[in-house]
Amino acid sequence: MSRVAIAAALLLPLAVVDDASAHFPWISIEADGDGPAVLKAEFAEGPNDGDPALLRYLDGSSIHRLEWGQTAAKVELVATEQSRTAELEEAEALFVLRKDLGVMSRGGESFFVRYTAYAGRGLDTWSWRGLANDGQDLLGADADLFVVVPEIDNGSLTVTAMFDGEPAPSAEIDVIDAFGAETPIELDAGGVGTYQLDEDEVVAFKAKYVEASAGEYEGDSYDEVRHYMTVTFDPASYRPFSVSKTLPALPELVTSLGAAVSGDRLFVYGGHTGRAHSYYKEAQANTLRSLDLNTGEWAEHGDGEGLQGFAMVAHGGKVYRIGGLQVMNAEGEVNDLQSRAKVEAYDVEADTWSELPPLPERRSSFDAAVLDGAIYVFAGWDLNGESEDAWHQTAWKLDLSDVEAGWQALPEAPFMRRAVSVAAHDGKLYVLGGMQDVGAPTTETAVFDPATGQWADGPKLVGGIMVGFGSSAFASGGRLYASVYDGTLQRLSQDGSEWEVVGDLPEDRFFHRMVAWGDDKLVIVGGASMRSGKFEPVHVLDVGGI
């Protein structure tokens, strides 16, 4: 079961404050299963199960749900003798617990104790970004003075300690692994420290900062303020997946592109070249390019329409371009986004395009795959300028041996999603993740069996819900692989019951393409990450020996 925990402050006995064996309250998000996510509060020495007898120390605490750009919302815990819990409508935000304990005395010293604790899902998700400005983006005037901002990038956990918006290099920070072992992080003059991740999972860190500020509280004087902060998150580890080689860079930086391999050539077309969420026709790529995967030489094969959010597949010496989104407005004009139904085939040997029967509906932000000589299309929506978005539940098949027969309707999908990935594997079609028509992204997998015409639920991808957003999937060597938002390469188990993490890729990409080359290689091209933007490198992954 996936857990996310967070330590917090409450009215605690003096014996549990400020020593190595101190107890802290924790709250965890339990998000597995079909029911709502549950926020569970405990009291323990570390991010583990606590003793129900100590739950009384949680009484009177306050917890808030924080979402970037929105007002903090209070979360009410339901108290019983055995638990403190709350059902969550949305578990992909941050949760914070803050408590001023009051004035304590020890060894002739008097100090004011202030606790702040945060919890969220994976540290590479959007929810943590609002802490970067001392919490002001999330908490406004109520922002905490002491804050530690975490970030994971390329196998490193970086923490930045700040007090009142300035670096706090004197802060003490310890990383906690899944077994409860603690490792200190040394901070530089800017309050920044780095912890190199490895195969052993880390699940939390705790921090302390002493503010040299005397004062009085409820008639008791103190000489300093001791700030405590704890943060927990989805287990984080790093298992580098070695690439067999890195090929010459993609000539144009794009996301939401099309890519397919025919023979020993990688073909790419279109994509978005502009800033995120900035749409204008000049920011849509329109060149068909190919990369010789053996020699590493790029070639151009002419220009066409600007297009993104479409599907591109290869079969029998042809590359097929299906649907997509075309931006009609110029830069600075009101967005005019139009989904397309057009389908075209590129003959690799003849270097010519031809039109095929169009999709029965205009469609973009979807995906397709080829199985037994037929193209299957699932998910997506229809954008039509200022008209209301129309999400698709329909699914279609085009028999490439009889294209004149046109697209044939399939049983409706039991979902409406976009930004999915679709892959053919073991005689079935897999639809991975995506953004749902109602609610947040999902990690769920849906499986369609053409032989029976039935849909079934597959296993969830590993990680927080963002790993299902803008993924890419393909089968190679008889196994199904997915490259997902958090940078992990995941593989469906032999019995199809679960996804397993194979390793961490060189970059954490989304809205990219991963396609198979031969029987044991995968090629990754295009896409971007929230931190570093778009990517030039083209990687070849050798999955034959794993």
Coordinates of C-alpha atoms in Angstrom, one line a residue:
M1 CA 0.0 0.0 0.0
S2 CA 1.3 3.5 -0.9
R3 CA 1.7 5.8 2.1
V4 CA 2.5 9.4 2.4
A5 CA 3.2 10.7 6.0
I6 CA 3.8 14.0 7.6
A7 CA 5.0 14.9 11.1
A8 CA 3.3 17.7 13.1
A9 CA 3.3 19.4 16.4
L10 CA 0.9 19.1 19.3
L11 CA 0.8 19.6 23.0
L12 CA 3.5 17.1 23.9
P13 CA 5.2 16.2 27.2
L14 CA 8.6 17.8 27.6
A15 CA 10.2 14.4 27.4
V16 CA 9.3 14.0 23.7
V17 CA 10.6 17.3 22.6
D18 CA 14.0 18.0 21.1
D19 CA 15.9 14.7 21.5
A20 CA 16.9 11.8 19.2
S21 CA 14.1 9.5 20.5
A22 CA 11.4 12.2 20.3
H23 CA 7.8 11.2 19.2
F24 CA 6.1 13.2 16.6
P25 CA 2.6 13.1 15.1
W26 CA 2.3 11.9 11.5
I27 CA -0.4 12.0 9.0
S28 CA -0.4 9.7 6.0
I29 CA -2.4 9.4 2.8
E30 CA -3.6 6.0 2.0
A31 CA -4.8 6.1 -1.6
D32 CA -4.9 2.6 -2.9
G33 CA -8.2 0.8 -3.8
D34 CA -11.4 2.0 -5.4
G35 CA -12.6 4.1 -2.5
P36 CA -11.7 7.6 -1.5
A37 CA -8.2 8.4 -0.3
V38 CA -7.9 8.5 3.5
L39 CA -5.8 10.9 5.6
K40 CA -4.7 9.1 8.7
A41 CA -3.0 10.7 11.7
E42 CA -0.7 8.9 14.1
F43 CA 1.8 9.6 16.9
A44 CA 5.2 7.8 16.6
E45 CA 8.9 8.3 16.7
G46 CA 9.1 8.2 12.9
P47 CA 7.0 7.8 9.8
N48 CA 5.6 4.5 11.1
D49 CA 2.4 3.2 12.8
G50 CA 1.9 4.8 16.1
D51 CA 0.3 3.6 19.4
P52 CA -3.4 4.4 19.5
A53 CA -3.0 5.2 23.2
L54 CA -1.0 8.3 22.2
L55 CA -3.6 9.6 19.8
R56 CA -4.8 12.0 22.5
Y57 CA -1.8 14.2 21.7
L58 CA -3.3 14.9 18.2
D59 CA -6.4 16.6 19.7
G60 CA -6.7 20.2 18.9
S61 CA -4.4 20.2 15.9
S62 CA -5.4 21.7 12.6
I63 CA -4.7 20.4 9.1
H64 CA -5.1 22.2 5.8
R65 CA -5.1 21.1 2.2
L66 CA -3.0 23.3 0.0
E67 CA -3.3 23.5 -3.8
W68 CA -1.3 25.9 -5.9
G69 CA -3.4 29.0 -6.8
Q70 CA -6.2 28.2 -4.4
T71 CA -7.1 29.2 -0.8
A72 CA -6.0 26.8 1.9
A73 CA -8.9 24.5 2.9
K74 CA -9.2 23.0 6.4
V75 CA -9.3 19.2 6.8
E76 CA -11.4 17.9 9.7
L77 CA -10.3 14.6 11.3
V78 CA -12.8 12.1 12.7
A79 CA -11.6 10.9 16.1
T80 CA -12.1 7.4 17.5
E81 CA -10.2 5.4 20.1
Q82 CA -8.2 3.7 17.4
S83 CA -7.7 6.3 14.8
R84 CA -7.8 9.9 13.6
T85 CA -8.8 9.9 9.9
A86 CA -10.5 12.0 7.2
E87 CA -11.7 11.0 3.7
L88 CA -10.1 13.1 0.9
E89 CA -11.8 14.1 -2.3
E90 CA -8.4 14.9 -3.7
A91 CA -5.1 13.4 -2.4
E92 CA -2.8 15.1 -4.9
A93 CA -2.4 18.3 -3.0
L94 CA -0.1 19.2 -0.1
F95 CA -1.3 18.8 3.5
V96 CA 0.1 20.9 6.3
L97 CA -0.2 20.7 10.1
R98 CA 1.0 23.5 12.2
K99 CA 1.0 24.0 15.9
D100 CA 2.6 26.4 18.4
L101 CA 3.4 24.3 21.4
G102 CA 4.2 27.1 23.7
V103 CA 7.1 27.8 26.0
M104 CA 9.3 24.9 27.3
S105 CA 12.2 24.9 29.7
R106 CA 15.2 22.5 29.9
G107 CA 18.6 22.8 31.4
G108 CA 18.1 26.4 32.3
E109 CA 17.0 27.3 28.8
S110 CA 13.6 28.6 27.9
F111 CA 12.4 28.3 24.3
F112 CA 9.2 28.6 22.3
V113 CA 8.4 25.5 20.2
R114 CA 6.7 25.9 16.8
Y115 CA 5.9 22.9 14.6
T116 CA 5.2 22.8 10.8
A117 CA 4.7 19.6 8.9
Y118 CA 4.0 18.9 5.2
A119 CA 2.9 15.9 3.2
G120 CA 2.4 15.3 -0.5
R121 CA 2.8 12.6 -3.1
G122 CA 6.0 12.3 -5.2
L123 CA 8.4 15.2 -4.9
D124 CA 8.4 15.6 -8.6
T125 CA 4.7 16.5 -8.7
W126 CA 3.2 20.0 -9.1
S127 CA 1.9 20.2 -5.6
W128 CA 5.3 21.1 -4.1
R129 CA 6.1 24.0 -6.4
G130 CA 4.1 26.6 -4.4
L131 CA 6.6 26.3 -1.4
A132 CA 9.4 27.9 -3.5
N133 CA 8.6 31.4 -2.3
D134 CA 8.4 30.7 1.5
G135 CA 5.0 29.2 1.0
Q136 CA 3.4 32.5 -0.1
D137 CA 1.9 31.0 -3.3
L138 CA -0.1 28.6 -1.1
L139 CA -0.5 30.2 2.3
G140 CA -0.5 33.9 1.5
A141 CA 0.0 36.1 4.6
D142 CA -0.1 32.9 6.7
A143 CA 3.1 31.5 5.2
D144 CA 5.4 29.8 7.6
L145 CA 8.7 31.6 8.5
F146 CA 10.7 28.4 8.4
V147 CA 10.3 26.2 5.3
V148 CA 12.4 23.5 3.6
V149 CA 11.6 23.1 -0.1
P150 CA 12.3 19.6 -1.5
E151 CA 13.0 18.7 -5.1
I152 CA 14.1 15.5 -6.9
D153 CA 16.1 15.7 -10.1
N154 CA 18.3 13.1 -11.8
G155 CA 18.7 10.9 -8.8
S156 CA 19.3 13.7 -6.2
L157 CA 17.1 14.9 -3.5
T158 CA 17.8 18.7 -3.0
V159 CA 16.5 20.6 -0.1
T160 CA 16.5 24.4 0.3
A161 CA 16.1 25.7 3.8
M162 CA 14.8 29.3 4.2
F163 CA 13.7 31.4 7.1
D164 CA 11.6 34.5 6.4
G165 CA 12.5 34.2 2.7
E166 CA 16.2 34.1 3.3
P167 CA 18.7 31.2 3.3
A168 CA 18.9 29.3 6.5
P169 CA 22.3 27.4 6.4
S170 CA 22.2 26.7 10.1
A171 CA 19.2 24.5 9.8
E172 CA 19.6 20.8 10.7
I173 CA 18.1 18.4 8.2
D174 CA 18.0 14.5 8.3
V175 CA 16.7 12.2 5.6
I176 CA 14.8 9.2 6.8
D177 CA 14.8 5.9 4.8
A178 CA 12.1 3.2 4.7
F179 CA 13.8 1.4 7.6
G180 CA 13.8 4.5 9.8
A181 CA 17.6 5.2 9.5
E182 CA 18.5 8.9 9.5
T183 CA 21.2 10.6 7.4
P184 CA 22.1 14.3 8.0
I185 CA 22.3 16.6 5.0
E186 CA 25.0 19.3 5.0
L187 CA 23.8 22.7 3.9
D188 CA 25.9 25.3 2.0
A189 CA 25.8 29.0 2.7
G190 CA 22.7 29.3 0.6
G191 CA 20.8 26.8 2.7
V192 CA 21.0 24.2 0.0
G193 CA 21.9 20.5 0.5
T194 CA 21.8 17.4 -1.6
Y195 CA 21.2 13.7 -0.9
Q196 CA 22.1 11.2 -3.6
L197 CA 19.4 8.6 -4.0
D198 CA 20.1 5.0 -4.6
E199 CA 18.1 1.8 -4.6
D200 CA 17.1 2.2 -0.9
E201 CA 13.9 4.1 -0.6
V202 CA 13.7 7.4 1.4
V203 CA 10.3 8.4 2.7
A204 CA 10.8 11.5 4.8
F205 CA 13.0 14.2 6.2
K206 CA 12.9 16.3 9.3
A207 CA 14.4 19.7 10.0
K208 CA 15.1 22.1 12.9
Y209 CA 16.0 25.8 12.9
V210 CA 16.7 27.9 16.0
E211 CA 15.6 31.5 15.7
A212 CA 17.5 33.8 18.1
S213 CA 14.4 35.8 19.1
A214 CA 13.4 36.4 22.7
G215 CA 9.8 37.1 23.7
E216 CA 6.9 36.3 25.9
Y217 CA 3.9 33.9 25.4
E218 CA 0.9 33.7 27.8
G219 CA 3.0 35.2 30.6
D220 CA 6.0 32.9 30.1
S221 CA 9.3 34.4 28.7
Y222 CA 11.6 32.6 26.3
D223 CA 15.1 33.2 24.8
E224 CA 14.7 31.6 21.4
V225 CA 12.2 30.0 19.0
R226 CA 12.8 26.4 17.9
H227 CA 11.1 25.6 14.6
Y228 CA 10.6 22.0 13.7
M229 CA 9.4 20.8 10.3
T230 CA 8.9 17.3 8.9
V231 CA 8.1 16.2 5.3
T232 CA 7.1 12.8 4.0
F233 CA 6.3 11.7 0.5
D234 CA 5.9 8.7 -1.7
P235 CA 9.0 6.4 -1.4
A236 CA 11.8 7.8 -3.6
S237 CA 14.8 5.8 -4.9
Y238 CA 17.0 5.9 -7.9
R239 CA 18.1 2.9 -10.1
P240 CA 19.7 4.3 -13.2
F241 CA 18.7 2.5 -16.4
S242 CA 21.7 2.5 -18.8
V243 CA 20.9 3.4 -22.4
S244 CA 22.6 1.5 -25.2
K245 CA 23.4 4.7 -26.9
T246 CA 22.4 8.4 -27.3
L247 CA 21.8 9.4 -30.9
P248 CA 22.2 12.9 -32.5
A249 CA 19.8 15.4 -31.0
L250 CA 16.3 16.0 -32.3
P251 CA 16.6 19.1 -34.6
E252 CA 13.5 20.8 -33.2
L253 CA 12.5 20.8 -29.5
V254 CA 8.9 19.6 -29.4
T255 CA 6.3 18.0 -27.1
S256 CA 3.1 16.2 -28.2
L257 CA 4.8 15.0 -31.4
G258 CA 4.3 11.9 -33.5
A259 CA 6.9 9.2 -33.8
A260 CA 7.1 5.7 -35.4
V261 CA 9.8 3.3 -36.4
S262 CA 9.8 1.8 -39.9
G263 CA 12.6 -0.6 -40.6
D264 CA 15.7 1.0 -39.1
R265 CA 14.5 4.6 -39.3
L266 CA 12.7 6.7 -36.7
F267 CA 10.2 9.1 -38.2
V268 CA 9.0 12.1 -36.3
Y269 CA 6.5 14.8 -37.2
G270 CA 4.9 17.9 -35.8
G271 CA 4.6 18.8 -32.1
H272 CA 4.4 21.9 -30.0
T273 CA 7.5 24.2 -30.0
G274 CA 6.2 27.0 -27.8
R275 CA 5.9 27.6 -24.1
A276 CA 3.6 25.4 -22.1
H277 CA -0.1 26.3 -22.5
S278 CA 0.8 28.9 -25.2
Y279 CA -0.9 28.1 -28.4
Y280 CA -0.4 29.8 -31.8
K281 CA 0.1 28.3 -35.2
E282 CA 3.7 29.5 -35.5
A283 CA 4.5 27.2 -32.5
Q284 CA 3.4 24.0 -34.2
A285 CA 6.1 22.0 -36.0
N286 CA 5.2 20.7 -39.5
T287 CA 8.3 18.9 -40.8
L288 CA 8.6 15.1 -41.4
R289 CA 12.0 14.0 -40.4
S290 CA 13.7 10.6 -40.1
L291 CA 16.7 9.4 -38.2
D292 CA 18.8 6.4 -39.4
L293 CA 19.1 4.5 -36.1
N294 CA 22.3 2.8 -37.3
T295 CA 24.2 5.8 -38.7
G296 CA 22.7 8.5 -36.6
E297 CA 21.9 10.7 -39.6
W298 CA 18.9 12.9 -39.8
A299 CA 17.0 13.6 -43.0
E300 CA 14.0 15.8 -43.9
H301 CA 11.1 14.7 -46.0
G302 CA 9.1 17.9 -46.6
D303 CA 6.7 20.1 -44.7
G304 CA 2.9 19.7 -44.1
E305 CA 0.3 21.1 -41.7
G306 CA 1.2 22.2 -38.2
L307 CA -0.1 19.5 -35.9
Q308 CA 0.2 18.2 -32.3
G309 CA -1.7 15.8 -30.0
F310 CA -2.1 13.2 -32.8
A311 CA -1.2 9.5 -33.2
M312 CA 1.5 8.2 -35.5
V313 CA 2.1 4.5 -36.1
A314 CA 4.0 2.4 -38.6
H315 CA 3.1 -0.8 -40.5
G316 CA 4.1 -2.6 -43.7
G317 CA 6.5 0.1 -44.9
K318 CA 4.1 3.0 -44.2
V319 CA 3.8 5.6 -41.5
Y320 CA 0.3 6.6 -40.6
R321 CA -0.7 10.1 -39.2
I322 CA -4.1 10.2 -37.5
G323 CA -6.2 13.1 -36.3
G324 CA -4.6 15.7 -34.0
L325 CA -4.9 19.3 -33.0
Q326 CA -4.3 22.3 -35.3
V327 CA -4.0 25.8 -34.0
M328 CA -5.6 28.4 -36.2
N329 CA -4.8 31.6 -34.4
A330 CA -1.7 33.7 -34.6
E331 CA 0.4 34.6 -31.6
G332 CA -1.4 37.1 -29.4
E333 CA -4.9 36.3 -30.8
V334 CA -7.6 34.4 -29.0
N335 CA -7.0 30.7 -29.0
D336 CA -8.7 28.9 -31.9
L337 CA -7.9 25.2 -31.4
Q338 CA -9.4 22.7 -33.8
S339 CA -9.2 18.9 -33.6
R340 CA -8.8 17.1 -36.8
A341 CA -10.2 13.9 -38.3
K342 CA -7.8 13.6 -41.2
V343 CA -5.8 10.4 -41.7
E344 CA -2.8 10.1 -44.0
A345 CA -0.2 7.4 -44.9
Y346 CA 3.4 8.1 -45.8
D347 CA 5.0 5.5 -48.1
V348 CA 8.6 5.3 -46.9
E349 CA 10.1 3.9 -50.1
A350 CA 8.1 6.1 -52.5
D351 CA 8.5 9.2 -50.3
T352 CA 4.8 10.1 -50.9
W353 CA 1.7 10.9 -48.9
S354 CA -1.8 9.6 -49.6
E355 CA -5.1 10.2 -47.8
L356 CA -7.1 7.5 -46.1
P357 CA -10.7 7.5 -44.8
P358 CA -10.9 10.1 -42.0
L359 CA -11.8 9.3 -38.5
P360 CA -15.6 9.3 -37.9
E361 CA -15.1 12.1 -35.4
R362 CA -12.5 14.9 -35.0
R363 CA -10.1 13.8 -32.3
S364 CA -6.9 15.0 -30.5
S365 CA -5.0 14.2 -27.3
F366 CA -5.4 10.5 -27.9
D367 CA -3.3 7.6 -29.0
A368 CA -3.4 4.6 -31.3
A369 CA -1.6 1.3 -31.8
V370 CA -1.3 -1.4 -34.6
L371 CA -2.4 -5.0 -33.8
D372 CA -2.7 -7.8 -36.4
G373 CA -2.6 -5.4 -39.3
A374 CA -5.2 -3.0 -38.0
I375 CA -5.0 0.5 -36.3
Y376 CA -7.0 0.9 -33.1
V377 CA -7.8 4.4 -31.8
F378 CA -8.9 5.2 -28.2
A379 CA -9.6 8.2 -25.9
G380 CA -9.2 11.9 -26.7
W381 CA -11.5 14.8 -27.2
D382 CA -12.8 17.2 -29.9
L383 CA -11.8 20.8 -29.6
N384 CA -13.7 23.3 -31.7
G385 CA -12.7 26.8 -31.0
E386 CA -14.9 28.4 -28.4
S387 CA -17.3 25.5 -28.4
E388 CA -17.6 23.2 -25.4
D389 CA -15.0 20.4 -25.3
A390 CA -16.4 17.0 -26.3
W391 CA -14.8 14.0 -24.7
H392 CA -14.8 10.8 -26.7
Q393 CA -15.9 7.4 -25.3
T394 CA -16.0 5.8 -28.8
A395 CA -13.2 3.6 -30.1
W396 CA -12.4 2.7 -33.7
K397 CA -10.5 0.2 -35.9
L398 CA -9.1 0.5 -39.4
D399 CA -8.2 -2.7 -41.2
L400 CA -5.1 -1.8 -43.2
S401 CA -5.7 -4.6 -45.6
D402 CA -9.0 -3.1 -46.6
V403 CA -8.8 0.7 -45.9
E404 CA -11.7 1.4 -48.3
A405 CA -14.0 -0.2 -45.8
G406 CA -13.3 2.7 -43.5
W407 CA -13.3 2.8 -39.7
Q408 CA -15.2 0.2 -37.8
A409 CA -16.9 1.0 -34.5
L410 CA -15.7 -0.9 -31.4
P411 CA -17.4 -1.4 -28.0
E412 CA -17.4 1.9 -26.2
A413 CA -14.6 2.4 -23.6
P414 CA -15.7 2.4 -20.0
F415 CA -14.0 5.7 -19.5
M416 CA -13.4 9.2 -21.0
R417 CA -9.8 10.3 -20.9
R418 CA -7.2 12.2 -22.9
A419 CA -3.4 12.4 -22.7
V420 CA -3.3 8.6 -22.6
S421 CA -0.8 6.2 -24.1
V422 CA -2.0 3.1 -26.1
A423 CA 0.0 0.0 -26.8
A424 CA -0.6 -3.5 -28.4
H425 CA 0.6 -6.4 -26.3
D426 CA -0.1 -10.1 -26.2
G427 CA -3.1 -9.8 -28.6
K428 CA -4.8 -7.0 -26.6
L429 CA -4.8 -3.2 -26.5
Y430 CA -3.7 -1.4 -23.4
V431 CA -4.9 2.2 -22.6
L432 CA -2.6 3.7 -19.9
G433 CA -3.4 6.5 -17.5
G434 CA -4.5 9.9 -18.9
M435 CA -6.5 12.9 -17.7
Q436 CA -10.1 12.1 -16.8
D437 CA -13.1 14.1 -18.0
V438 CA -14.0 14.6 -14.3
G439 CA -11.3 14.8 -11.6
A440 CA -7.5 14.4 -11.8
P441 CA -5.2 12.3 -13.9
T442 CA -5.3 8.6 -13.3
T443 CA -2.8 5.7 -13.1
E444 CA -5.4 3.1 -14.2
T445 CA -5.0 0.8 -17.1
A446 CA -7.8 -0.4 -19.3
V447 CA -7.4 -3.5 -21.5
F448 CA -9.4 -4.2 -24.7
D449 CA -9.6 -7.7 -26.1
P450 CA -10.4 -7.6 -29.9
A451 CA -11.2 -11.4 -29.9
T452 CA -14.1 -11.0 -27.4
G453 CA -14.9 -7.3 -27.8
Q454 CA -14.6 -7.0 -24.0
W455 CA -13.0 -4.3 -21.8
A456 CA -11.2 -5.2 -18.5
D457 CA -9.4 -3.4 -15.8
G458 CA -5.6 -3.7 -15.8
P459 CA -3.2 -2.9 -13.0
K460 CA -2.4 0.6 -12.0
L461 CA 0.9 2.2 -12.9
V462 CA 3.4 2.6 -10.0
G463 CA 3.5 6.0 -8.3
G464 CA 1.3 9.1 -7.8
I465 CA -1.4 10.0 -10.3
M466 CA 0.8 12.2 -12.4
V467 CA 2.8 9.2 -13.7
G468 CA -0.3 8.4 -15.8
F469 CA -0.3 11.9 -17.5
G470 CA 1.3 12.2 -20.9
S471 CA 3.0 8.8 -20.8
S472 CA 4.2 6.7 -23.7
A473 CA 4.1 2.9 -24.0
F474 CA 5.2 0.2 -26.4
A475 CA 5.9 -3.6 -26.4
S476 CA 9.3 -5.0 -27.1
G477 CA 10.6 -8.5 -26.8
G478 CA 7.3 -9.8 -25.7
R479 CA 7.0 -7.4 -22.8
L480 CA 5.1 -4.2 -22.4
Y481 CA 6.9 -1.0 -21.2
A482 CA 5.8 2.4 -20.2
S483 CA 7.9 5.6 -19.8
V484 CA 6.1 7.8 -17.4
Y485 CA 6.1 11.3 -15.9
D486 CA 8.4 10.6 -12.9
G487 CA 11.2 9.4 -15.2
T488 CA 10.8 5.7 -14.4
L489 CA 10.6 2.9 -17.0
Q490 CA 7.9 0.5 -15.9
R491 CA 7.2 -3.0 -17.2
L492 CA 4.1 -5.1 -17.1
S493 CA 4.7 -8.3 -15.2
Q494 CA 4.6 -11.6 -17.0
D495 CA 1.2 -12.5 -15.7
G496 CA -0.2 -9.0 -16.4
S497 CA -1.1 -8.5 -12.7
E498 CA 1.1 -5.5 -11.9
W499 CA 3.5 -2.9 -13.2
E500 CA 7.1 -3.0 -11.9
V501 CA 9.7 -0.3 -12.0
V502 CA 12.7 -1.4 -14.2
G503 CA 14.8 1.7 -13.5
D504 CA 15.1 5.5 -13.8
L505 CA 15.6 7.0 -17.3
P506 CA 18.1 9.8 -18.0
E507 CA 15.2 12.3 -18.0
D508 CA 11.7 12.5 -16.5
R509 CA 9.7 13.2 -19.7
F510 CA 6.0 13.5 -20.5
F511 CA 4.2 14.2 -23.8
H512 CA 7.1 12.4 -25.5
R513 CA 7.2 9.2 -27.6
M514 CA 8.7 5.8 -26.9
V515 CA 8.7 3.4 -29.8
A516 CA 10.1 -0.1 -30.4
W517 CA 13.1 -0.8 -32.7
G518 CA 13.7 -4.4 -33.5
D519 CA 13.0 -7.1 -30.9
D520 CA 14.9 -5.7 -27.9
K521 CA 15.2 -1.9 -28.2
L522 CA 13.1 1.1 -27.3
V523 CA 13.7 4.7 -28.7
I524 CA 12.7 7.7 -26.6
V525 CA 12.3 11.1 -28.4
G526 CA 10.9 14.5 -27.7
G527 CA 8.8 15.6 -24.7
A528 CA 9.6 17.8 -21.7
S529 CA 9.7 17.9 -17.9
M530 CA 8.2 20.5 -15.6
R531 CA 11.7 21.5 -14.3
S532 CA 13.9 21.7 -17.3
G533 CA 11.7 22.1 -20.4
K534 CA 12.0 20.3 -23.7
F535 CA 14.6 17.7 -24.5
E536 CA 17.0 17.3 -27.4
P537 CA 18.6 13.8 -26.7
V538 CA 17.3 10.7 -28.5
H539 CA 18.0 7.6 -26.4
V540 CA 18.0 4.0 -27.4
L541 CA 17.2 1.6 -24.5
D542 CA 18.4 -1.9 -24.6
V543 CA 15.8 -4.0 -22.8
G544 CA 16.9 -7.4 -24.1
G545 CA 18.8 -8.3 -21.0
I546 CA 16.4 -7.2 -18.3

